[in-house]
PDB file of C-alpha atoms and ligand atoms in Angstrom:
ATOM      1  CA  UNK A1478      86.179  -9.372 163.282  1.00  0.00           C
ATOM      2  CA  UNK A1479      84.303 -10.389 160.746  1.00  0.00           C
ATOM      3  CA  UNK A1480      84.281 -14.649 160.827  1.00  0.00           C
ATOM      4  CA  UNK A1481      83.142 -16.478 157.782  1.00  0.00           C
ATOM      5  CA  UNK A1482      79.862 -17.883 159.439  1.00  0.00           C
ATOM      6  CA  UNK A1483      76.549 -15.415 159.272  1.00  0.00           C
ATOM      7  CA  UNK A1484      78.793 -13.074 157.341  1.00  0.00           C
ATOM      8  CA  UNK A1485      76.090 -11.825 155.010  1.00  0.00           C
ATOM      9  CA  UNK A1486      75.687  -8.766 152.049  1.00  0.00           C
ATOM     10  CA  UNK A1487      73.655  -6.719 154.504  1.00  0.00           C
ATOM     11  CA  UNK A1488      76.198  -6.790 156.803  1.00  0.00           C
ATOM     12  CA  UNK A1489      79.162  -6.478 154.269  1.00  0.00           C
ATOM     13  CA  UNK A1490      77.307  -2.948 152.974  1.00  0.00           C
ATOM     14  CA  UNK A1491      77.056  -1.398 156.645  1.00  0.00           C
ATOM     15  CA  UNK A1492      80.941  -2.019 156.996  1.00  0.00           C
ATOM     16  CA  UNK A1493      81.370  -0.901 153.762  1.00  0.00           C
ATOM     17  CA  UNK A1494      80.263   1.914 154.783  1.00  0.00           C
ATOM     18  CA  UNK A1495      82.472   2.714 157.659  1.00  0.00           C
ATOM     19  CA  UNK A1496      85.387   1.546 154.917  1.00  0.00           C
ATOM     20  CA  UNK A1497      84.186   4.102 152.302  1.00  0.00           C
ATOM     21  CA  UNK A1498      87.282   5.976 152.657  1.00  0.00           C
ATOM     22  CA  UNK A1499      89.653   3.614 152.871  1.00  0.00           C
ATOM     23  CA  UNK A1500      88.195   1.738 149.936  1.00  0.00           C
ATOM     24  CA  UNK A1501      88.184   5.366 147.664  1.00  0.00           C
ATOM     25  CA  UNK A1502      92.277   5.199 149.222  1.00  0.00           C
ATOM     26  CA  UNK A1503      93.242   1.975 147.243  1.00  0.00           C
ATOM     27  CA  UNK A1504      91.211   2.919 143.932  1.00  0.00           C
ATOM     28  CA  UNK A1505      93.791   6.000 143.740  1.00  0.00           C
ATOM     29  CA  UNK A1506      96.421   3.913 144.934  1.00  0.00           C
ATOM     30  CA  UNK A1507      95.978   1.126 142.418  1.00  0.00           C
ATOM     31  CA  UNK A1508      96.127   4.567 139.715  1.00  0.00           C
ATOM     32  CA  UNK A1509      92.213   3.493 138.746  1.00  0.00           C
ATOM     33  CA  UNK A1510      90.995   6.132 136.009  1.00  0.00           C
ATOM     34  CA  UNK A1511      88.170   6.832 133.310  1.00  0.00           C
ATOM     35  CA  UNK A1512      89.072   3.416 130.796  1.00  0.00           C
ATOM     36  CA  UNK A1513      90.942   1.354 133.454  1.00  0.00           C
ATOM     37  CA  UNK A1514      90.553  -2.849 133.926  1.00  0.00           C
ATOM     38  CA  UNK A1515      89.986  -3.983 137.379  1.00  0.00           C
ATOM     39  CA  UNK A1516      89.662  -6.976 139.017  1.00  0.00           C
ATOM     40  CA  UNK A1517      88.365  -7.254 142.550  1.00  0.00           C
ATOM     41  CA  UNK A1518      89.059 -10.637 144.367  1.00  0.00           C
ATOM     42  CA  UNK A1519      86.378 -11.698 146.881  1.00  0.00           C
ATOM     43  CA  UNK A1520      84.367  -9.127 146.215  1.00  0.00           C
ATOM     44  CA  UNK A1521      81.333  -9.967 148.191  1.00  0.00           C
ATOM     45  CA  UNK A1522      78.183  -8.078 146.897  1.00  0.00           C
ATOM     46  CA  UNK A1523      79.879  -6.058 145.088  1.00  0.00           C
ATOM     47  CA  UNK A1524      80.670  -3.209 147.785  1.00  0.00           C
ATOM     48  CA  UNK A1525      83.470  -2.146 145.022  1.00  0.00           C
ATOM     49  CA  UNK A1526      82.895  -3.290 142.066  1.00  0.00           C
ATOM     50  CA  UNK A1527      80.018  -0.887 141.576  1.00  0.00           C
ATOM     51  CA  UNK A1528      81.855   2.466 142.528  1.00  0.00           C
ATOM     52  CA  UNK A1529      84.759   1.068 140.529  1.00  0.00           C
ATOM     53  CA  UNK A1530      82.045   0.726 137.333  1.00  0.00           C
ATOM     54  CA  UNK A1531      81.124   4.085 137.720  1.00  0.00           C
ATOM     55  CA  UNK A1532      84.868   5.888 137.997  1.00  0.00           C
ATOM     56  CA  UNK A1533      86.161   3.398 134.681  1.00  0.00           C
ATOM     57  CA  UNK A1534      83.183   4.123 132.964  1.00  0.00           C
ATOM     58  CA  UNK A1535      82.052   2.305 129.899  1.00  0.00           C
ATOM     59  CA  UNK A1536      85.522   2.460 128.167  1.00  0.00           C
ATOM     60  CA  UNK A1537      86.600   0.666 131.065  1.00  0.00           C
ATOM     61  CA  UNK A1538      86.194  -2.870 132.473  1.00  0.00           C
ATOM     62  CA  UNK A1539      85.493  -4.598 136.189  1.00  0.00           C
ATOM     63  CA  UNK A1540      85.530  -7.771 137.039  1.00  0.00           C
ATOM     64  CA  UNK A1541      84.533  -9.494 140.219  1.00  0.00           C
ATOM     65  CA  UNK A1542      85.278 -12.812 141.523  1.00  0.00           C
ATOM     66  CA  UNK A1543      83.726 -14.695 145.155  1.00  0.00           C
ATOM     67  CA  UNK A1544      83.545 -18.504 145.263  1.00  0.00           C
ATOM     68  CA  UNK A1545      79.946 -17.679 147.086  1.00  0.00           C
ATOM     69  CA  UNK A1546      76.929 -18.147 144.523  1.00  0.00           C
ATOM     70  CA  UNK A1547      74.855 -15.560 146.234  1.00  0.00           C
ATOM     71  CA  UNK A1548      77.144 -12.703 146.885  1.00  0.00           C
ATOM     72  CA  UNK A1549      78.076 -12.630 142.905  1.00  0.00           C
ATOM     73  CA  UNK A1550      74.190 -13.104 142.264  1.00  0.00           C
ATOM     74  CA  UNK A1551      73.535 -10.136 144.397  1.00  0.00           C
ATOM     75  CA  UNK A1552      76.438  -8.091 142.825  1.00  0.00           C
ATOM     76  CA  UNK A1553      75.427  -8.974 138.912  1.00  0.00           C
ATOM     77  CA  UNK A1554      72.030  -7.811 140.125  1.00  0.00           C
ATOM     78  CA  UNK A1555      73.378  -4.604 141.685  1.00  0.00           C
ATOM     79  CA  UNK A1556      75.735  -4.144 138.369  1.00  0.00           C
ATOM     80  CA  UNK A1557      72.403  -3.734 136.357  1.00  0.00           C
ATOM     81  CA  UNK A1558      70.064  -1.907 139.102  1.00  0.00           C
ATOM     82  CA  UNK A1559      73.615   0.483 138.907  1.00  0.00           C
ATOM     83  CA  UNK A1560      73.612   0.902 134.837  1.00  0.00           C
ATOM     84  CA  UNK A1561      76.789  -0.409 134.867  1.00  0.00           C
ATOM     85  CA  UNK A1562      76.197  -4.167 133.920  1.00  0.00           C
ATOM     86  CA  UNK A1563      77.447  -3.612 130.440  1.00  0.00           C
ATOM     87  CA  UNK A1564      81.077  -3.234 131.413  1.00  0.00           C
ATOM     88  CA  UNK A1565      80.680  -4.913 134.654  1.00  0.00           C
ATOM     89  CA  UNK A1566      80.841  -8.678 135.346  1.00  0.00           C
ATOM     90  CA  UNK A1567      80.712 -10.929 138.525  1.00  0.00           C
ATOM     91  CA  UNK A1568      81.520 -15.006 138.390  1.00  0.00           C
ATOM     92  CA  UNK A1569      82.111 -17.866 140.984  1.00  0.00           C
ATOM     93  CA  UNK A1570      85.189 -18.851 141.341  1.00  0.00           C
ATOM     94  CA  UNK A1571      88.578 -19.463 143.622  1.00  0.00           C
ATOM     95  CA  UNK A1572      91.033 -16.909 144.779  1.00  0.00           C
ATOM     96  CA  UNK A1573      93.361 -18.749 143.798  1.00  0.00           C
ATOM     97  CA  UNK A1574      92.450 -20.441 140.245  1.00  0.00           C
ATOM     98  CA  UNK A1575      91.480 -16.982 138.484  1.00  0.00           C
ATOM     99  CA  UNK A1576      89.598 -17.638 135.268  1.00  0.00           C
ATOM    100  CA  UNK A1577      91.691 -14.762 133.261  1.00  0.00           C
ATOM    101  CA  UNK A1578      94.011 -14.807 130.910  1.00  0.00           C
ATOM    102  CA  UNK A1579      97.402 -13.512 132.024  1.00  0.00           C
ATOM    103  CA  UNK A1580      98.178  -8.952 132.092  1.00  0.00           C
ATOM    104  CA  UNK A1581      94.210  -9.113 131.388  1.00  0.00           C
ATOM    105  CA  UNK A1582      93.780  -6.015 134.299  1.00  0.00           C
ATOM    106  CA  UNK A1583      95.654  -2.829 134.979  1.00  0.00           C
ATOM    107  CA  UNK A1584      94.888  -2.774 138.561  1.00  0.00           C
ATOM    108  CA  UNK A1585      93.744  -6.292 140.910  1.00  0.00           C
ATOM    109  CA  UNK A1586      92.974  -5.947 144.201  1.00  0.00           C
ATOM    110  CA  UNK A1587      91.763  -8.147 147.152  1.00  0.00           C
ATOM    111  CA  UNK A1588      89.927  -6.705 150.673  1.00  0.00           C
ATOM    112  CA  UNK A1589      89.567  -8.362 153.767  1.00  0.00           C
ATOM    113  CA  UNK A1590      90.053 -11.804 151.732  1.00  0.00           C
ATOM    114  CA  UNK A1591      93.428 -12.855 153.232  1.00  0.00           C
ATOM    115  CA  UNK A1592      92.608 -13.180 156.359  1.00  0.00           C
ATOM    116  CA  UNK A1593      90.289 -16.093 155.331  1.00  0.00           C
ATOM    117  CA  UNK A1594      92.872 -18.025 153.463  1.00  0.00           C
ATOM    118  CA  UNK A1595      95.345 -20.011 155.241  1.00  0.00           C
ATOM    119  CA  UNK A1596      97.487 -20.158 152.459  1.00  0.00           C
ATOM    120  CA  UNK A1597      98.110 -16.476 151.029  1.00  0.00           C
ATOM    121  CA  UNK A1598     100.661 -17.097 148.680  1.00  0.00           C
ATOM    122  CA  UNK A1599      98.726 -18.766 145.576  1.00  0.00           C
ATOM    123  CA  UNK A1600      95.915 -16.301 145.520  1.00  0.00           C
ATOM    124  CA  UNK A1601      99.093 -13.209 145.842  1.00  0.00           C
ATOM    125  CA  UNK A1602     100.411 -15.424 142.370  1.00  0.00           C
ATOM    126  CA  UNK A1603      96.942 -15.417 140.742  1.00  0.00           C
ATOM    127  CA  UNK A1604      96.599 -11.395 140.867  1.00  0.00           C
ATOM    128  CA  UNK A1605     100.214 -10.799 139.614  1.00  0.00           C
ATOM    129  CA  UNK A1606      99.575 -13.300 136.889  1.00  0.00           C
ATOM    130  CA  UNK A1607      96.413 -11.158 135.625  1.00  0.00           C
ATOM    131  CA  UNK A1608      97.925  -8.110 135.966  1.00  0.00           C
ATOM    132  CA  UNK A1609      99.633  -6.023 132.866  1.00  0.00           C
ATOM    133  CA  UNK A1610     103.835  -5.361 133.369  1.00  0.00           C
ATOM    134  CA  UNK A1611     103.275  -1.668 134.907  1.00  0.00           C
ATOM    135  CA  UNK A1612     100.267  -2.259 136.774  1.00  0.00           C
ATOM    136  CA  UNK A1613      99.000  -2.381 140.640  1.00  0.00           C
ATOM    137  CA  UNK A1614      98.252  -5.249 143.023  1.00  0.00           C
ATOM    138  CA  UNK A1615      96.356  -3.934 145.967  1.00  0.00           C
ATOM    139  CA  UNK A1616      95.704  -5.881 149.420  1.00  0.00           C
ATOM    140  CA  UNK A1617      93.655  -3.931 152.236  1.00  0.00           C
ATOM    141  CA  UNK A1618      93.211  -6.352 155.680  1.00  0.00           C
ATOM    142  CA  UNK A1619      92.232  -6.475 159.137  1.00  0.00           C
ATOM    143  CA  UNK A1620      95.561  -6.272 161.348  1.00  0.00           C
ATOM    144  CA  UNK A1621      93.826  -8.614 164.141  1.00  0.00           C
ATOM    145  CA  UNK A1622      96.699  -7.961 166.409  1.00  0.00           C
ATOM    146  CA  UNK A1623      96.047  -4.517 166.804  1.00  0.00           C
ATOM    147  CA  UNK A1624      92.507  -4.873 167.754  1.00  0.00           C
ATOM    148  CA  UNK A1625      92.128  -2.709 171.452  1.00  0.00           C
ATOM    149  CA  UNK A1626      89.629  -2.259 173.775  1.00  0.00           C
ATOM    150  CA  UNK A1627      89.797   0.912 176.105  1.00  0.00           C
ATOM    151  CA  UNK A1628      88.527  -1.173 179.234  1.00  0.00           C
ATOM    152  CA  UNK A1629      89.620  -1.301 182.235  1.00  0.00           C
ATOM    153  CA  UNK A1630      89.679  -5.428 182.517  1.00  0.00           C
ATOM    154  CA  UNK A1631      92.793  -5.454 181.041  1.00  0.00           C
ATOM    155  CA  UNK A1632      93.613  -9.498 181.546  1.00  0.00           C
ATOM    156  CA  UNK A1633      90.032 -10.103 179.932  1.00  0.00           C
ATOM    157  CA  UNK A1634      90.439  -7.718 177.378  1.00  0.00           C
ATOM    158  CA  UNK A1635      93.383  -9.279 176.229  1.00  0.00           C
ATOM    159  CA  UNK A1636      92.084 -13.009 175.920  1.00  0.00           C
ATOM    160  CA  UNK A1637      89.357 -11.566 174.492  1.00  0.00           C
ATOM    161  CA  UNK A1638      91.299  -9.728 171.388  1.00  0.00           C
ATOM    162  CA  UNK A1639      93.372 -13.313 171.197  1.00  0.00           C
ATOM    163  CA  UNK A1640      90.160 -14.991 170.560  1.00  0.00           C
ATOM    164  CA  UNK A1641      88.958 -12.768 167.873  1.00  0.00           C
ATOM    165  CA  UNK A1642      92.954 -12.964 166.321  1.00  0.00           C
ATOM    166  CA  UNK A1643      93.023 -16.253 166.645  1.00  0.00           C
ATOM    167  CA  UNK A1644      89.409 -18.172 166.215  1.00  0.00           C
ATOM    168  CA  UNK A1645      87.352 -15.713 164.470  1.00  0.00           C
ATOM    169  CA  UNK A1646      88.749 -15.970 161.121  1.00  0.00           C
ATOM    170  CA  UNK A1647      91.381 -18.704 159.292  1.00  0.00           C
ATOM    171  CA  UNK A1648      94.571 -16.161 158.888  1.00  0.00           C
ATOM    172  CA  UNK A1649      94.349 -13.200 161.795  1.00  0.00           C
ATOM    173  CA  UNK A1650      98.005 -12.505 161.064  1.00  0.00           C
ATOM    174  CA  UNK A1651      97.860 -12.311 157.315  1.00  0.00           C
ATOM    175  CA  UNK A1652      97.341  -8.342 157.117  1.00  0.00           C
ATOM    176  CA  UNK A1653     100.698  -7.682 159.022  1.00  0.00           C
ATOM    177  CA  UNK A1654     102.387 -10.031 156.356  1.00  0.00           C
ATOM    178  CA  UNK A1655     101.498  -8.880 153.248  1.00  0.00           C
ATOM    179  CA  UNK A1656     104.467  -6.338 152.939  1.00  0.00           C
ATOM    180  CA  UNK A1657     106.782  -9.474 153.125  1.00  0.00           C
ATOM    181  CA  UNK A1658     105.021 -11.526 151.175  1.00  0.00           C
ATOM    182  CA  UNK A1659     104.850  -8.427 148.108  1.00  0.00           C
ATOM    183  CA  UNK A1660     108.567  -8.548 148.442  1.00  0.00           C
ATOM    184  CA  UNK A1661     109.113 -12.160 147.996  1.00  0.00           C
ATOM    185  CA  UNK A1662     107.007 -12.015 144.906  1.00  0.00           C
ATOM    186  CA  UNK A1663     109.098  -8.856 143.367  1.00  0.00           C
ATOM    187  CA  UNK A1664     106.163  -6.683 143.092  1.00  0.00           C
ATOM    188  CA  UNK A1665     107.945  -3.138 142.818  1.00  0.00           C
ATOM    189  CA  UNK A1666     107.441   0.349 144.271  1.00  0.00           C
ATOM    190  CA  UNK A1667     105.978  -1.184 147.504  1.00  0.00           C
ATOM    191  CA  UNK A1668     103.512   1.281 149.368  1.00  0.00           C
ATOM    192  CA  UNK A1669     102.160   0.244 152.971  1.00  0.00           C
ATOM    193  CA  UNK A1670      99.934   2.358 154.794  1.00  0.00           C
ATOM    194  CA  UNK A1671      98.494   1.871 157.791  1.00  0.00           C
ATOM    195  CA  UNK A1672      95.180   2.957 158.506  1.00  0.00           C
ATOM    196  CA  UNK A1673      93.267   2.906 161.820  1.00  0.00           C
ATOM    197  CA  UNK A1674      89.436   1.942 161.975  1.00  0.00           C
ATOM    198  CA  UNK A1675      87.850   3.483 165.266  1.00  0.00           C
ATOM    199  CA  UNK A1676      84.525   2.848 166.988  1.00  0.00           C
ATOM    200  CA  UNK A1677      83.866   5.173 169.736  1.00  0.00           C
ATOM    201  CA  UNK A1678      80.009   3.357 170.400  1.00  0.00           C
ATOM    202  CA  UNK A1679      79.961   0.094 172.025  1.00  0.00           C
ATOM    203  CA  UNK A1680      76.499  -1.239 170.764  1.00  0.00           C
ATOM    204  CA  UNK A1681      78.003  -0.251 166.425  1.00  0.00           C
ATOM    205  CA  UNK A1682      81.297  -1.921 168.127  1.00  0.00           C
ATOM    206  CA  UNK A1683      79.394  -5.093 168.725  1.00  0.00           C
ATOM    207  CA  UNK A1684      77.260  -4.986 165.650  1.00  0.00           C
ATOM    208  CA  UNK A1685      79.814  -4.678 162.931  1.00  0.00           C
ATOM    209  CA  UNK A1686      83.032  -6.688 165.357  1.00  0.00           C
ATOM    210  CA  UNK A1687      80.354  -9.155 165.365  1.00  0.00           C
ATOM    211  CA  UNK A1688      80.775  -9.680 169.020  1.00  0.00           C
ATOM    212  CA  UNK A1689      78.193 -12.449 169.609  1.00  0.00           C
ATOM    213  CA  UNK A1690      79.538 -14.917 167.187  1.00  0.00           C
ATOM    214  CA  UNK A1691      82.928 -13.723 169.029  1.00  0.00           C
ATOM    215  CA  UNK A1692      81.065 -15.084 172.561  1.00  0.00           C
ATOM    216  CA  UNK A1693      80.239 -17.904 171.386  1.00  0.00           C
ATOM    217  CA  UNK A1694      83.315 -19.370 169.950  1.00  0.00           C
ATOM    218  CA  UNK A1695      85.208 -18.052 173.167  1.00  0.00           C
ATOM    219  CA  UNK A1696      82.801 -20.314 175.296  1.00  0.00           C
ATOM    220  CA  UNK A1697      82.512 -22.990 172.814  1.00  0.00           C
ATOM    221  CA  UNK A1698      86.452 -23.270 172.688  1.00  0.00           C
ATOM    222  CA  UNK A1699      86.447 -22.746 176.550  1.00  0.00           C
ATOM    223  CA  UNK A1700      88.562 -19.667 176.131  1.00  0.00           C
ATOM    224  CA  UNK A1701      86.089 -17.217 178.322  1.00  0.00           C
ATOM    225  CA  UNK A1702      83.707 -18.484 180.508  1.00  0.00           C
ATOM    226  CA  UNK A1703      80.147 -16.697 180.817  1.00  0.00           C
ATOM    227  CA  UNK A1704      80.410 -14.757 184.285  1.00  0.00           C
ATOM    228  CA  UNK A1705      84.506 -13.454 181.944  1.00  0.00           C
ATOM    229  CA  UNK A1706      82.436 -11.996 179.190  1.00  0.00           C
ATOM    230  CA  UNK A1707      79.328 -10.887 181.602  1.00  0.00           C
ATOM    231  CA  UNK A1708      82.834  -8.614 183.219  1.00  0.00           C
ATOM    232  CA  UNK A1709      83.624  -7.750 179.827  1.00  0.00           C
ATOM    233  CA  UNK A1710      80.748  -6.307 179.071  1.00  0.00           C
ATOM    234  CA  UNK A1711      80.187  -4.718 181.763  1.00  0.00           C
ATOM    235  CA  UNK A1712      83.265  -3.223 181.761  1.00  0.00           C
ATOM    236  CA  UNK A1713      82.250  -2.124 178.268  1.00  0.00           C
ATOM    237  CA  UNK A1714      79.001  -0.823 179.416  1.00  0.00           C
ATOM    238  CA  UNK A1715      80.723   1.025 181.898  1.00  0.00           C
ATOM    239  CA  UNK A1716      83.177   2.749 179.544  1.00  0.00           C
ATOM    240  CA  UNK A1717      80.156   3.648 177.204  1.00  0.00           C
ATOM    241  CA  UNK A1718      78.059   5.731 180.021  1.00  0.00           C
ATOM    242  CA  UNK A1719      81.362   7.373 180.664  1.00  0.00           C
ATOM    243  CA  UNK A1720      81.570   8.049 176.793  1.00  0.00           C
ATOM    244  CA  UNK A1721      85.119   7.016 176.833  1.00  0.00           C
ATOM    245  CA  UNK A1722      84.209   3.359 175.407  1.00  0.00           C
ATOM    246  CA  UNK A1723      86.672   2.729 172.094  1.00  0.00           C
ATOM    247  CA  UNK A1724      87.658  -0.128 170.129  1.00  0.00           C
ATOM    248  CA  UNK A1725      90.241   0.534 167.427  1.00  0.00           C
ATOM    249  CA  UNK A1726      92.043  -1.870 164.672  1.00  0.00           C
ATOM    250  CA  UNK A1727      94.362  -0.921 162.169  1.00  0.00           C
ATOM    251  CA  UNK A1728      93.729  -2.309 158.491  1.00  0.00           C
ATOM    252  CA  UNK A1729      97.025  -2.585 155.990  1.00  0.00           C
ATOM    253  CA  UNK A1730      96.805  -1.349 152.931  1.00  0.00           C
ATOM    254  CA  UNK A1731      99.529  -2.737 150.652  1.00  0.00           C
ATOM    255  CA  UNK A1732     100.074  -1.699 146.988  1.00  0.00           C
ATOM    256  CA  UNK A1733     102.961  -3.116 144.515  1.00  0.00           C
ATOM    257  CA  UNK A1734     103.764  -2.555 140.550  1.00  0.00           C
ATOM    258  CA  UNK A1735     104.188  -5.273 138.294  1.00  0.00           C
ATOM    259  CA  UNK A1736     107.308  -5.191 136.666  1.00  0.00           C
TER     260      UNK A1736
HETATM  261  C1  SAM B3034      84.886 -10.231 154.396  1.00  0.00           C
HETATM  262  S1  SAM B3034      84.223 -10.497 152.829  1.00  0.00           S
HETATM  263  C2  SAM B3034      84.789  -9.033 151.978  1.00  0.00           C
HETATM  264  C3  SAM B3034      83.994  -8.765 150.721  1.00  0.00           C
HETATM  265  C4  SAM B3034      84.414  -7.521 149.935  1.00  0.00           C
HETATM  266  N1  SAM B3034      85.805  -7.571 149.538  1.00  0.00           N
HETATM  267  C5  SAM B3034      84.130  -6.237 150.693  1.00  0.00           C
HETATM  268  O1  SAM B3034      85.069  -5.466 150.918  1.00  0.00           O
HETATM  269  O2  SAM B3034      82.964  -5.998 151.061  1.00  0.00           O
HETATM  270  C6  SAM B3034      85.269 -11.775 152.176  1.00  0.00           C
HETATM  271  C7  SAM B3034      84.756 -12.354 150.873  1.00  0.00           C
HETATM  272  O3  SAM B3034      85.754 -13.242 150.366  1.00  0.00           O
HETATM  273  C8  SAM B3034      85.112 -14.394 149.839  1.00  0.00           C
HETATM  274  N2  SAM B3034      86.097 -15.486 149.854  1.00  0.00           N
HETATM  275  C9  SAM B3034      86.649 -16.098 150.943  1.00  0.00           C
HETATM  276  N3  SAM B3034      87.531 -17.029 150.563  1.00  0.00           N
HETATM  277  C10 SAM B3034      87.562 -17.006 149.198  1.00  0.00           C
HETATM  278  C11 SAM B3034      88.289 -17.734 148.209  1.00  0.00           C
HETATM  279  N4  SAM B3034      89.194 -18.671 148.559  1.00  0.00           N
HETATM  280  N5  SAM B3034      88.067 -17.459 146.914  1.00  0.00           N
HETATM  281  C12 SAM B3034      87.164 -16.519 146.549  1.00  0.00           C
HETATM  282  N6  SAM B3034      86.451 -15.795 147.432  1.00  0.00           N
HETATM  283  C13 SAM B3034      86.644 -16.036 148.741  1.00  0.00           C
HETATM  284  C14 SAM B3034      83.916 -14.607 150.752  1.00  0.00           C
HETATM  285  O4  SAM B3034      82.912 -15.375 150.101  1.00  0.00           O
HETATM  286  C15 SAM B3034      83.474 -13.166 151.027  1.00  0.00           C
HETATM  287  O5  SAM B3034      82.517 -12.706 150.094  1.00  0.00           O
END
């Protein structure tokens, strides 16, 4: 739940976090080893370019890409703080217009960027274009459909999840498409897992669903009115004391070879 607005590097590294595992799942996925090129598209701050640095080494090479001036400052600066600047690069640019040449990378991959483009298939191109015959594509992304609540307003609950699916961010459905859409461009040895992301505490819920910029696009759109979401959270609230409160989303994690 993660809108573009107010998203920010602080709050990118405390869902990083939570995502620690997940992330360490596609760098095996993707093969990534001691001497392997990587390319991570929309990389923020550089939540994974860093810990890819360190397991390529200096034999290796990582690039990042985000068409936001400040998150690739802040991840060139973190590259060098990290020791790993030498092998480790970060540039502005556009998803899909990546400034490699083509089979530059053994392994590309791209998380929680799809679901901000409404147009997935040009940016899907770019990272089969840079990657080597033989080599892994990787997309990990918010399945917005499957975001639950265990309340007990269940109408509420439901507009509620159709706001965040639907408003929050440009493409909610994108995750759930991405198996299709690694089909249609003949990427081989297709791998989809599905992993679910649980918060069992309303008040981290809120913090890293980013529930208030949620509130405010459901009033500004007129989708929830203020006395729906005071019930909401309420009902949350309730939940919590009872420590049965949990919110859980699943995230897609797609890999394909190159042929
Ligand atoms: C939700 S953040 C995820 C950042 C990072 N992948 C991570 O896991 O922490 C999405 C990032 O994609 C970038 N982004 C969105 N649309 C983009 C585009 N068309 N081209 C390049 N970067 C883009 C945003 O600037 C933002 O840094």
């Amino acid at each position: 739940m993660e809108n573009q607005r107010n998203v920010d590097s602080q709050y990118l590294a405390r869902l990083g976090a939570v995502l620690e595992n997940v992330k360490r799942t596609t760098y095996q996925r993707m093969r990534v080893m001691e001497g392997s090129r990587v390319l991570d598209v929309g990389c923020g701050p550089g939540t994974d370019t860093i810990p890819l640095a360190k397991l390529v080494g200096s034999w290796g090479r990582v690039a990042g890409i985000d068409q936001d001036a400040a998150m690739i400052e802040q991840a060139n600066s973190r590259a060098i703080q990290n020791g790993v600047a030498g092998w480790t690069e970060h540039r502005v640019a556009e998803s899909d217009a990546l400034p490699f040449d083509d089979a530059s990378f053994d392994a590309v991959r791209a998380e929680r960027l799809f679901q901000h483009l409404q147009n997935p298939a040009p940016t899907l191109r770019e990272m089969i274009r840079v990657t080597r015959a033989g080599g892994y594509v990787c997309v990990l992304d918010t399945d917005y459909a499957s975001a639950s609540i265990a309340i007990d307003e269940h109408e509420l609950e439901r507009r509620f999840t159709r706001v965040v699916l639907e408003h929050s961010v440009k493409n909610g459905y994108a995750a759930r498409e991405m198996p299709l859409l690694f089909q249609q461009h003949k990427l081989d040895a297709i791998d989809l897992e599905i992993v679910p992301v649980v918060y069992a505490d309303y008040a981290l819920a809120r913090e890293l669903g980013r529930w208030n910029d949620i509130e405010r696009i459901a009033l500004e759109l007129n989708l929830l009115n203020e006395q729906e979401l005071q019930h909401l959270r309420a009902s949350c609230e309730r939940a919590d004391e009872q420590g049965g409160f949990v919110l859980h989303v699943n995230m897609v994690m797609v890999v394909g070879r190159k042929e």
